[in-house]
Coordinates of C-alpha atoms in Angstrom, one line a residue:
Chain H
M4 CA -28.1 7.8 -4.0
E5 CA -29.8 5.8 -1.3
S6 CA -29.7 1.8 -1.4
D7 CA -29.0 -0.7 1.2
G8 CA -25.7 -1.9 -0.1
L9 CA -24.6 -4.5 -2.4
Q10 CA -25.7 -7.7 -1.0
N11 CA -23.7 -9.9 -3.6
V12 CA -21.0 -8.2 -5.1
D13 CA -19.7 -5.7 -2.4
M14 CA -16.3 -4.9 -4.1
V15 CA -15.0 -6.6 -7.6
R16 CA -11.6 -7.3 -6.9
I17 CA -9.6 -7.2 -10.1
P18 CA -7.5 -10.3 -9.9
A19 CA -4.4 -9.4 -11.6
V20 CA -1.6 -7.9 -9.7
P21 CA 0.4 -5.8 -12.7
V22 CA 4.1 -6.7 -12.1
F23 CA 6.5 -4.4 -14.3
N24 CA 9.9 -5.2 -15.5
W25 CA 11.7 -2.3 -16.2
S26 CA 15.1 -2.5 -17.9
V27 CA 17.3 0.4 -15.7
G28 CA 19.1 0.9 -18.6
N29 CA 23.0 1.4 -19.4
F30 CA 22.8 4.7 -17.2
M31 CA 21.6 3.3 -14.1
E32 CA 23.5 0.1 -14.9
R33 CA 26.7 2.3 -14.3
F34 CA 25.6 4.1 -11.6
F35 CA 24.7 0.6 -9.2
D36 CA 28.0 -0.7 -10.8
G37 CA 29.9 2.4 -9.2
L38 CA 27.6 2.3 -6.3
K39 CA 29.2 -1.5 -5.6
G40 CA 32.4 -0.1 -6.2
G41 CA 31.8 2.5 -3.5
K42 CA 31.5 5.6 -6.3
F43 CA 28.9 7.7 -7.0
M44 CA 28.9 8.1 -10.8
G45 CA 26.9 11.1 -12.5
V46 CA 26.6 12.7 -15.7
K47 CA 27.7 15.7 -17.2
C48 CA 25.6 17.9 -19.8
P49 CA 27.9 18.2 -22.9
D50 CA 26.2 21.8 -23.8
C51 CA 25.2 23.3 -20.2
G52 CA 27.5 21.2 -17.9
R53 CA 24.6 20.3 -15.7
V54 CA 25.7 17.4 -13.6
Y55 CA 22.9 14.8 -12.8
L56 CA 22.7 12.4 -9.9
P57 CA 21.4 10.0 -10.3
P58 CA 22.7 10.0 -14.1
R59 CA 20.0 10.6 -16.8
M60 CA 20.6 9.9 -20.3
I61 CA 18.5 13.3 -21.7
C62 CA 19.4 16.8 -20.2
E63 CA 16.0 18.1 -20.9
R64 CA 17.3 22.1 -20.5
C65 CA 19.5 21.6 -23.8
F66 CA 17.9 18.7 -25.3
A67 CA 20.8 17.2 -25.6
K68 CA 22.5 13.4 -25.1
N69 CA 24.7 13.3 -21.4
D70 CA 27.6 11.8 -22.6
E71 CA 30.4 12.5 -19.9
W72 CA 30.9 10.1 -16.8
V73 CA 32.2 12.7 -13.5
E74 CA 32.8 10.8 -10.2
L75 CA 30.8 12.6 -7.2
P76 CA 32.5 12.5 -3.5
P77 CA 30.0 10.8 -0.8
E78 CA 29.2 14.2 0.6
G79 CA 26.6 16.3 0.1
T80 CA 23.7 18.8 1.7
V81 CA 20.4 18.3 2.6
E82 CA 18.1 20.3 0.4
S83 CA 15.2 19.4 1.8
F84 CA 13.6 16.7 4.7
T85 CA 10.7 15.1 6.1
L86 CA 10.0 13.1 9.3
A87 CA 7.7 10.5 8.1
Q88 CA 5.1 9.3 10.3
V89 CA 3.3 6.7 8.1
K90 CA 4.2 5.4 4.8
V91 CA 2.3 3.5 1.9
G92 CA 1.0 0.9 2.6
E93 CA 0.5 -2.9 0.6
D94 CA -3.1 -2.0 0.6
G95 CA -2.1 1.6 -1.2
E96 CA -3.3 3.7 2.0
L97 CA -1.0 5.6 4.3
A98 CA 0.0 3.3 7.3
D99 CA 1.7 4.5 10.8
L100 CA 5.2 3.6 11.0
E101 CA 6.1 2.1 13.8
A102 CA 9.0 4.4 14.3
P103 CA 9.4 7.7 12.2
V104 CA 11.5 7.9 9.3
L105 CA 13.6 11.0 8.7
I106 CA 14.0 11.2 4.7
G107 CA 16.5 13.9 3.1
M108 CA 16.5 15.0 -0.1
V109 CA 20.1 15.3 -0.7
K110 CA 22.6 17.1 -3.3
H111 CA 26.0 16.0 -3.7
E112 CA 29.3 17.9 -4.0
G113 CA 29.4 18.9 -7.7
A114 CA 25.9 17.5 -8.7
D115 CA 22.9 20.0 -9.5
T116 CA 20.1 17.0 -8.9
C117 CA 19.2 14.8 -5.9
L118 CA 19.2 11.9 -4.3
V119 CA 16.1 10.8 -2.1
A120 CA 17.3 8.5 0.9
R121 CA 16.6 8.1 4.7
I122 CA 19.2 10.1 6.9
E123 CA 19.8 8.7 10.3
G124 CA 21.9 10.0 13.4
P125 CA 20.4 13.2 14.0
D126 CA 17.7 14.4 16.5
P127 CA 15.0 14.9 13.7
E128 CA 14.7 18.3 15.6
E129 CA 18.1 19.4 14.5
A130 CA 17.3 18.4 11.0
S131 CA 17.9 21.6 8.6
V132 CA 18.0 22.4 5.5
G133 CA 21.4 22.9 4.4
M134 CA 22.8 20.2 6.6
R135 CA 26.1 18.4 5.4
V136 CA 25.7 15.0 5.5
T137 CA 27.8 11.7 4.3
A138 CA 26.3 8.4 2.6
V139 CA 26.6 5.3 4.1
L140 CA 27.0 2.1 1.5
D141 CA 25.6 -1.1 2.5
K142 CA 27.7 -3.6 0.1
S143 CA 26.4 -6.6 1.4
A144 CA 22.9 -5.7 0.7
E145 CA 20.4 -7.7 -0.3
S146 CA 19.0 -5.4 -3.1
I147 CA 21.2 -3.3 -5.2
L148 CA 18.8 -0.5 -4.8
D149 CA 19.7 -0.4 -1.1
I150 CA 23.5 -0.3 -1.4
L151 CA 23.0 3.4 -0.7
S152 CA 21.6 2.6 2.8
H153 CA 21.2 6.3 4.4
Y154 CA 22.9 9.8 5.0
V155 CA 24.5 10.9 8.3
P156 CA 25.3 14.2 9.6
R157 CA 29.1 15.4 8.9
Chain Z
M14 CA -7.3 36.2 -26.6
E15 CA -10.9 37.4 -28.7
K16 CA -13.8 36.2 -27.6
Q17 CA -13.8 32.7 -29.4
V18 CA -14.2 30.0 -27.2
A19 CA -16.8 30.2 -24.0
I20 CA -17.8 27.8 -21.4
V21 CA -21.6 27.7 -21.8
G22 CA -22.3 25.0 -18.9
Y23 CA -21.0 23.0 -16.3
A24 CA -22.1 20.5 -13.1
Q25 CA -20.4 19.0 -10.7
T26 CA -21.2 15.8 -8.2
G27 CA -21.5 16.3 -4.6
Y28 CA -17.9 15.1 -3.6
E29 CA -17.7 12.3 -0.9
S30 CA -15.1 10.0 0.5
D31 CA -17.0 6.9 -0.5
V32 CA -19.6 7.6 -3.0
D33 CA -22.4 5.0 -3.1
A34 CA -23.0 5.1 -7.1
S35 CA -20.4 3.8 -9.6
R36 CA -18.3 6.3 -11.7
E37 CA -20.6 6.0 -14.9
I38 CA -23.1 7.3 -12.6
L39 CA -20.9 10.3 -11.6
V40 CA -20.4 10.6 -15.4
L41 CA -23.7 10.8 -16.2
E42 CA -25.0 13.1 -13.3
A43 CA -22.5 15.0 -14.4
A44 CA -23.1 15.3 -18.0
V45 CA -26.8 15.5 -17.4
G46 CA -26.1 18.7 -15.2
A47 CA -24.0 20.4 -17.7
L48 CA -26.7 20.2 -20.5
R49 CA -29.3 21.2 -18.0
S50 CA -27.0 24.2 -17.1
A51 CA -26.5 25.0 -21.1
G52 CA -29.8 24.3 -21.5
I53 CA -28.9 22.1 -24.4
S54 CA -29.6 18.5 -25.8
R55 CA -26.9 15.4 -25.8
E56 CA -27.0 16.1 -29.9
V57 CA -25.6 19.8 -29.8
I58 CA -22.6 18.5 -28.5
D59 CA -19.8 17.3 -31.3
T60 CA -17.0 16.4 -29.1
V61 CA -16.3 14.8 -25.7
V62 CA -13.4 14.5 -24.3
T63 CA -13.1 12.9 -20.9
A64 CA -10.0 13.1 -18.4
N65 CA -9.9 9.9 -16.5
N66 CA -7.2 7.5 -15.8
D67 CA -7.0 3.5 -16.7
Y68 CA -5.0 2.9 -13.2
M69 CA -7.2 4.9 -11.1
D70 CA -10.3 3.4 -13.1
G71 CA -8.7 -0.5 -13.4
R72 CA -9.4 -1.1 -16.8
T73 CA -7.3 -0.5 -20.1
I74 CA -8.5 2.3 -22.3
S75 CA -11.2 3.1 -19.1
N76 CA -13.1 5.9 -21.5
M77 CA -14.4 3.4 -23.6
R78 CA -17.1 2.9 -21.1
L79 CA -17.7 6.3 -20.6
V80 CA -19.3 6.8 -24.2
E81 CA -22.6 5.9 -22.9
P82 CA -23.1 8.2 -19.5
S83 CA -21.3 11.0 -21.3
G84 CA -23.7 11.2 -24.1
A85 CA -20.5 10.3 -26.5
W86 CA -22.6 7.5 -28.4
L87 CA -21.4 7.4 -32.0
K88 CA -19.8 11.2 -31.9
D89 CA -16.1 12.3 -31.8
E90 CA -15.0 11.1 -28.5
S91 CA -11.3 10.9 -26.9
K92 CA -9.6 11.2 -23.7
V93 CA -6.8 13.0 -21.6
E94 CA -5.0 11.2 -19.1
M95 CA -4.4 14.0 -16.5
D96 CA -6.8 16.1 -14.8
G97 CA -9.8 17.5 -16.8
A98 CA -8.3 21.2 -16.6
Y99 CA -5.8 20.0 -19.4
A100 CA -8.9 18.5 -21.4
V101 CA -10.5 22.2 -21.4
L102 CA -7.4 23.1 -23.3
Y103 CA -7.7 20.1 -25.6
A104 CA -11.6 20.5 -26.2
M105 CA -10.6 24.3 -26.8
M106 CA -8.1 23.6 -29.6
R107 CA -10.5 21.4 -31.1
I108 CA -13.5 23.8 -31.2
L109 CA -10.6 26.5 -32.4
S110 CA -9.7 24.0 -35.1
G111 CA -13.1 24.7 -37.0
D112 CA -14.0 20.9 -37.1
H113 CA -16.5 21.1 -33.8
D114 CA -18.6 24.3 -32.4
V115 CA -19.8 22.4 -29.0
A116 CA -17.6 20.0 -26.8
M117 CA -18.1 18.5 -23.4
V118 CA -15.2 17.8 -21.2
I119 CA -15.5 15.3 -18.4
G120 CA -13.2 14.6 -15.6
V121 CA -13.8 11.7 -13.1
S122 CA -12.5 9.4 -10.8
Q123 CA -13.1 7.4 -7.0
A124 CA -10.3 7.5 -4.5
S125 CA -12.4 4.9 -2.7
V126 CA -11.5 2.3 -5.5
F127 CA -8.1 2.3 -6.2
P128 CA -5.4 2.0 -3.7
T129 CA -5.1 6.0 -2.8
Y130 CA -1.4 6.6 -2.7
V131 CA -0.2 3.9 -5.6
P132 CA -0.9 6.1 -8.3
G133 CA 1.2 8.8 -6.8
V134 CA 3.8 6.1 -6.6
M135 CA 3.7 4.8 -9.5
T136 CA 4.8 7.9 -11.2
L137 CA 8.1 7.8 -9.2
D138 CA 11.0 7.4 -11.1
P139 CA 11.1 3.4 -11.8
T140 CA 14.7 2.5 -11.7
F141 CA 15.3 3.9 -8.5
D142 CA 12.9 6.2 -6.3
R143 CA 9.9 3.9 -7.0
E144 CA 12.1 1.0 -5.3
R145 CA 12.9 2.1 -2.3
G146 CA 9.3 3.3 -0.6
L147 CA 10.4 6.8 0.6
L148 CA 8.6 9.0 -2.3
N149 CA 4.6 9.3 -2.7
E150 CA 2.6 12.4 -3.5
V151 CA 2.5 13.0 0.3
S152 CA 6.3 12.9 0.9
A153 CA 7.3 14.8 -1.8
A154 CA 5.0 17.5 -0.9
A155 CA 6.7 17.5 2.6
L156 CA 9.8 18.1 0.7
Q157 CA 8.6 20.8 -1.3
A158 CA 6.8 22.4 1.9
R159 CA 10.1 22.0 3.9
A160 CA 12.1 23.6 1.2
Y161 CA 9.4 26.7 0.3
M162 CA 9.1 27.2 4.2
D163 CA 13.2 27.3 4.5
A164 CA 13.6 29.8 1.8
C165 CA 10.7 32.1 2.7
G166 CA 10.7 31.8 6.2
V167 CA 7.1 30.7 6.5
T168 CA 5.7 28.3 9.8
E169 CA 3.3 25.7 9.9
E170 CA 1.0 28.1 11.6
Q171 CA 0.9 29.9 8.9
I172 CA 0.3 27.2 6.3
A173 CA -2.5 25.6 8.5
G174 CA -4.1 29.2 7.7
I175 CA -4.9 28.3 4.3
S176 CA -6.5 24.8 5.6
V177 CA -8.5 27.3 7.9
K178 CA -9.3 29.6 5.3
N179 CA -10.6 27.2 2.7
L180 CA -12.1 24.4 5.0
R181 CA -14.1 27.3 6.2
N182 CA -15.0 28.4 2.9
A183 CA -16.2 24.9 2.3
A184 CA -18.9 25.2 4.8
L185 CA -20.3 27.5 2.2
N186 CA -20.2 25.2 -0.7
P187 CA -23.2 22.4 -0.6
L188 CA -21.1 19.9 -2.6
A189 CA -17.6 20.1 -0.7
L190 CA -16.4 17.1 1.1
R191 CA -14.8 18.7 4.0
R192 CA -16.8 21.4 5.3
M193 CA -15.6 23.0 8.4
P194 CA -17.2 26.3 9.4
V195 CA -15.4 26.5 12.9
L196 CA -12.3 25.3 11.8
T197 CA -9.0 26.7 13.9
V198 CA -5.4 26.6 13.4
D199 CA -5.3 25.0 16.6
D200 CA -7.7 22.3 15.0
V201 CA -5.0 21.6 12.0
M202 CA -2.0 21.8 14.0
S203 CA -3.5 18.8 16.5
S204 CA -4.6 16.5 13.1
R205 CA -2.7 13.5 12.1
M206 CA 0.9 14.1 11.3
L207 CA 1.4 12.5 8.0
Y208 CA 5.0 13.5 6.9
S209 CA 6.4 16.8 8.5
P210 CA 5.2 19.1 8.2
I211 CA 2.1 17.7 6.6
R212 CA -1.0 16.8 8.7
E213 CA -3.8 15.4 7.6
L214 CA -5.7 19.1 7.3
N215 CA -2.9 20.5 5.1
A216 CA -3.4 17.8 2.6
F217 CA -6.2 16.9 0.5
P218 CA -9.1 14.3 0.8
P219 CA -9.6 11.3 -1.7
S220 CA -12.5 12.2 -2.9
D221 CA -15.0 10.7 -5.4
G222 CA -17.1 12.7 -8.0
A223 CA -17.1 14.2 -11.4
C224 CA -17.0 17.3 -13.0
S225 CA -18.1 18.3 -16.6
V226 CA -17.7 21.8 -18.7
I227 CA -19.2 22.5 -22.0
L228 CA -17.3 24.9 -24.1
A229 CA -18.5 26.6 -27.4
S230 CA -17.5 28.6 -30.4
S231 CA -18.2 31.9 -30.1
K232 CA -20.9 31.5 -32.9
K233 CA -22.5 28.9 -31.3
A234 CA -22.0 30.2 -27.7
A235 CA -24.5 33.3 -28.5
E236 CA -27.0 30.6 -29.5
I237 CA -26.8 29.1 -26.4
T238 CA -26.6 31.3 -23.6
D239 CA -26.5 35.4 -23.3
C240 CA -24.1 34.8 -20.7
P241 CA -20.9 33.0 -21.9
V242 CA -18.3 32.9 -20.0
W243 CA -14.8 33.4 -22.7
I244 CA -11.2 31.8 -22.2
R245 CA -9.8 34.9 -22.2
G246 CA -6.1 33.1 -21.9
V247 CA -4.5 30.0 -21.3
G248 CA -0.8 29.0 -20.3
F249 CA 0.4 25.5 -19.7
S250 CA 4.0 25.0 -18.8
H251 CA 5.8 21.7 -18.0
D252 CA 9.0 21.4 -15.2
S253 CA 11.4 18.4 -14.5
Y254 CA 11.1 15.5 -12.1
L255 CA 10.8 16.7 -8.5
T256 CA 14.6 15.7 -7.6
E257 CA 15.8 17.9 -10.7
R258 CA 14.2 21.3 -10.1
P259 CA 14.2 23.9 -6.9
L260 CA 11.3 22.7 -5.1
D261 CA 10.9 25.9 -3.3
K262 CA 9.1 27.7 -5.9
L263 CA 6.4 26.8 -8.7
G264 CA 8.6 27.8 -11.6
S265 CA 5.7 26.4 -14.1
L266 CA 3.2 27.8 -12.8
K267 CA 4.4 31.4 -12.9
Q268 CA 5.6 30.8 -16.4
A269 CA 2.0 29.0 -17.3
A270 CA 0.5 32.1 -15.5
E271 CA 2.4 34.7 -17.4
R272 CA 1.6 33.1 -21.1
A273 CA -2.0 33.5 -19.7
Y274 CA -1.8 37.0 -18.5
A275 CA -0.1 37.7 -21.9
A276 CA -3.1 36.1 -23.8
A277 CA -5.6 37.9 -22.0
G278 CA -3.6 41.2 -21.9
I279 CA -3.1 41.5 -18.3
S280 CA -0.6 43.4 -16.9
D281 CA -1.3 43.3 -13.1
A282 CA -2.9 40.7 -11.8
K283 CA -3.8 41.6 -8.1
D284 CA -5.3 44.2 -9.7
K285 CA -7.2 42.5 -12.9
I286 CA -8.3 39.3 -11.3
D287 CA -11.6 39.3 -9.1
V288 CA -11.2 35.4 -7.5
A289 CA -8.9 32.8 -8.0
E290 CA -9.6 29.3 -8.1
V291 CA -6.3 27.6 -7.1
H292 CA -5.5 23.7 -7.5
E293 CA -3.8 23.8 -4.1
N294 CA -3.3 19.5 -3.4
F295 CA -1.4 20.8 -0.3
A296 CA -2.3 24.2 1.9
H297 CA 1.6 25.5 1.6
E298 CA 1.0 25.1 -2.2
E299 CA -1.6 28.0 -2.0
L300 CA 1.0 30.2 -0.2
M301 CA 3.6 29.4 -3.3
A302 CA 1.0 29.7 -5.8
Y303 CA 0.1 33.3 -4.8
E304 CA 3.8 34.3 -5.5
A305 CA 4.1 32.1 -8.6
L306 CA 0.6 34.1 -9.6
G307 CA 1.9 37.4 -8.8
F308 CA -0.7 38.2 -6.4
C309 CA 2.3 39.0 -4.2
G310 CA 5.9 39.5 -4.2
E311 CA 8.3 36.2 -4.0
G312 CA 8.3 35.1 -0.3
K313 CA 5.1 37.1 0.4
G314 CA 2.5 34.4 0.1
S315 CA 2.0 34.2 3.8
A316 CA 2.0 38.0 4.1
L317 CA -0.9 37.8 1.6
L318 CA -2.8 35.0 3.1
E319 CA -2.7 37.3 6.5
S320 CA -3.6 40.2 5.1
G321 CA -7.0 38.7 4.5
A322 CA -6.8 39.8 0.9
T323 CA -7.5 36.2 -0.5
K324 CA -10.3 35.6 2.0
I325 CA -14.2 35.1 0.7
N326 CA -14.5 38.9 1.4
G327 CA -11.0 40.3 0.8
E328 CA -9.8 42.2 -2.9
L329 CA -8.4 38.8 -4.1
P330 CA -10.5 35.6 -2.7
V331 CA -8.5 32.5 -3.3
N332 CA -10.4 29.2 -3.3
P333 CA -14.3 30.6 -2.2
S334 CA -15.2 27.5 -3.0
G335 CA -13.0 25.7 -0.4
G336 CA -10.2 24.3 -3.2
A337 CA -9.0 21.2 -3.3
L338 CA -8.5 20.8 0.3
A339 CA -11.9 20.4 0.8
A340 CA -12.7 18.1 -2.0
N341 CA -9.9 16.7 -4.1
V342 CA -11.1 14.0 -7.3
A343 CA -8.2 13.2 -8.9
C344 CA -8.8 14.3 -12.8
A345 CA -11.2 16.4 -11.8
A346 CA -10.0 18.6 -8.8
G347 CA -8.8 21.3 -11.9
L348 CA -11.3 21.1 -14.2
A349 CA -13.6 21.7 -10.9
R350 CA -11.3 24.9 -10.6
I351 CA -12.4 25.9 -14.1
A352 CA -16.2 25.3 -13.4
E353 CA -16.0 27.3 -10.4
A354 CA -14.5 30.1 -11.4
A355 CA -17.3 30.2 -14.1
L356 CA -19.7 29.6 -11.7
Q357 CA -18.4 33.0 -10.2
V358 CA -18.1 35.0 -13.2
R359 CA -22.1 34.1 -14.0
G360 CA -23.1 34.7 -10.1
E361 CA -24.0 31.6 -9.6
A362 CA -22.0 30.7 -6.9
G363 CA -24.9 30.7 -4.3
S364 CA -23.4 31.2 -0.5
H365 CA -20.0 31.3 -2.0
Q366 CA -20.5 33.9 -4.7
V367 CA -17.6 36.9 -4.5
K368 CA -19.1 40.2 -5.4
G369 CA -18.6 41.7 -8.7
V370 CA -16.8 39.3 -10.8
K371 CA -15.6 40.3 -13.9
T372 CA -12.3 38.2 -14.3
A373 CA -11.7 34.9 -12.6
L374 CA -8.6 32.7 -12.8
A375 CA -8.6 28.6 -12.6
H376 CA -5.3 26.6 -12.0
G377 CA -4.6 23.1 -12.3
Q378 CA -1.9 20.6 -11.9
T379 CA -0.8 17.2 -12.1
G380 CA 2.3 15.5 -11.2
L381 CA 4.4 15.4 -8.0
C382 CA 5.0 18.8 -6.3
A383 CA 3.0 20.4 -9.0
Q384 CA 5.3 19.3 -12.1
E385 CA 2.9 20.6 -14.7
N386 CA 0.7 23.7 -14.3
I387 CA -1.8 25.2 -16.3
V388 CA -3.7 28.6 -16.2
F389 CA -7.2 29.8 -17.7
I390 CA -8.2 33.1 -17.2
L391 CA -12.2 33.7 -17.6
G392 CA -14.3 36.6 -18.0
G393 CA -17.9 37.6 -19.2
E394 CA -19.2 40.0 -21.3

């Protein structure tokens, strides 16, 4: 389709920026309360015993409501990792990072699911699946979401 | 499945990175092309199912303005807010209900008009992952790739082999966006690193375009065409959120394939399938799909690739069209795999035609790290 380009309206920008306010719910509230106190709180399925961290209200495998809280250690294992050279920028496209960031998917000891956070410390070349790490908390973080600051090798 | 529902027409627009057209014109082009391919007029269509996404279209209930270009005016019309491959399942069920005889499915989106990677971010857990800014569809796929590489001893060069195969195939497909006839593993390995091990040429190209497929009941298919492409089997499975399942294999794809094979009466997929169109958003996912689809044993995906079996002239060609690495329209990429598989069964694929296709497999996926998978088995008379 050939044209000389639109002369009058190049691209209609939709004026509304949607802002969604999600309630974190009782389970994530308790998870964040735990983090403030330096604890990792997960939940256990009453049927299969699967431990969810971060906590999930429902065990989809058993179609059951999780109700037993368990405290998990800050130590875990890297299930997978990636060295990020980019991030999703303000415009929704991939923008180069000034310095690469190592991102890990970490399964805490006693948990069956993973948390995703930065890993600091190791030379990215030395990062590996199965690497043992410990969580570093920053209780002075401005946002409650950032209390889990990153993981370091142990 | 007995011969109950057939594909009787299809069309794809050319795929572009920034098309000079509105999505309505893309839909019109795909709809008119599919009607022409089937040799029928708009009046023959009973029900229209579109696959599109409000967020990507920047419009609530975005299918409402697709009524005009899809020919759905005053017809039964509805929408699937996932890939069009799922809309085919829905349209098939509408025909099997007995209420409709002919259905048109259309998938469309324009990556050039929405912030490309935001829809993926919006699928993340909103109470934690979304806010932390680390995960998106590319970084999630990188975690999946690393887990698979570690579990199966696969190298980045082997993964690059998928990009080379598919993007060279794409050079034979006039509709593809990335057509790279002389691409080498070195070229892929020197393309821009995004999230290790995923580089630009291991990742889908955000694309604009539309695809349409027309389905008909057995009675109506016989009136419309001498060469219907029958849906012999379909399987669909939905797995857990990405941090709550093993990422080193595609469990729900394996299950979807097993269901589709059972419906089609296929016990040896590698022997029975003549060509496969796989929805690989990232190169490593095609290797993982070989294993999940039973084309080879677990962990043997890279060996199957290196055997040459999945090349366009191999014994089980995969993605002769170039696959989703060559053009990936959100909401239409899986649907395009179905259109391409039907094209192969009919022998209408031109330069990328595989010889002697009787049975074809088409795969679609939705969600981070291929959370939901659907598999169709198509066959001719």
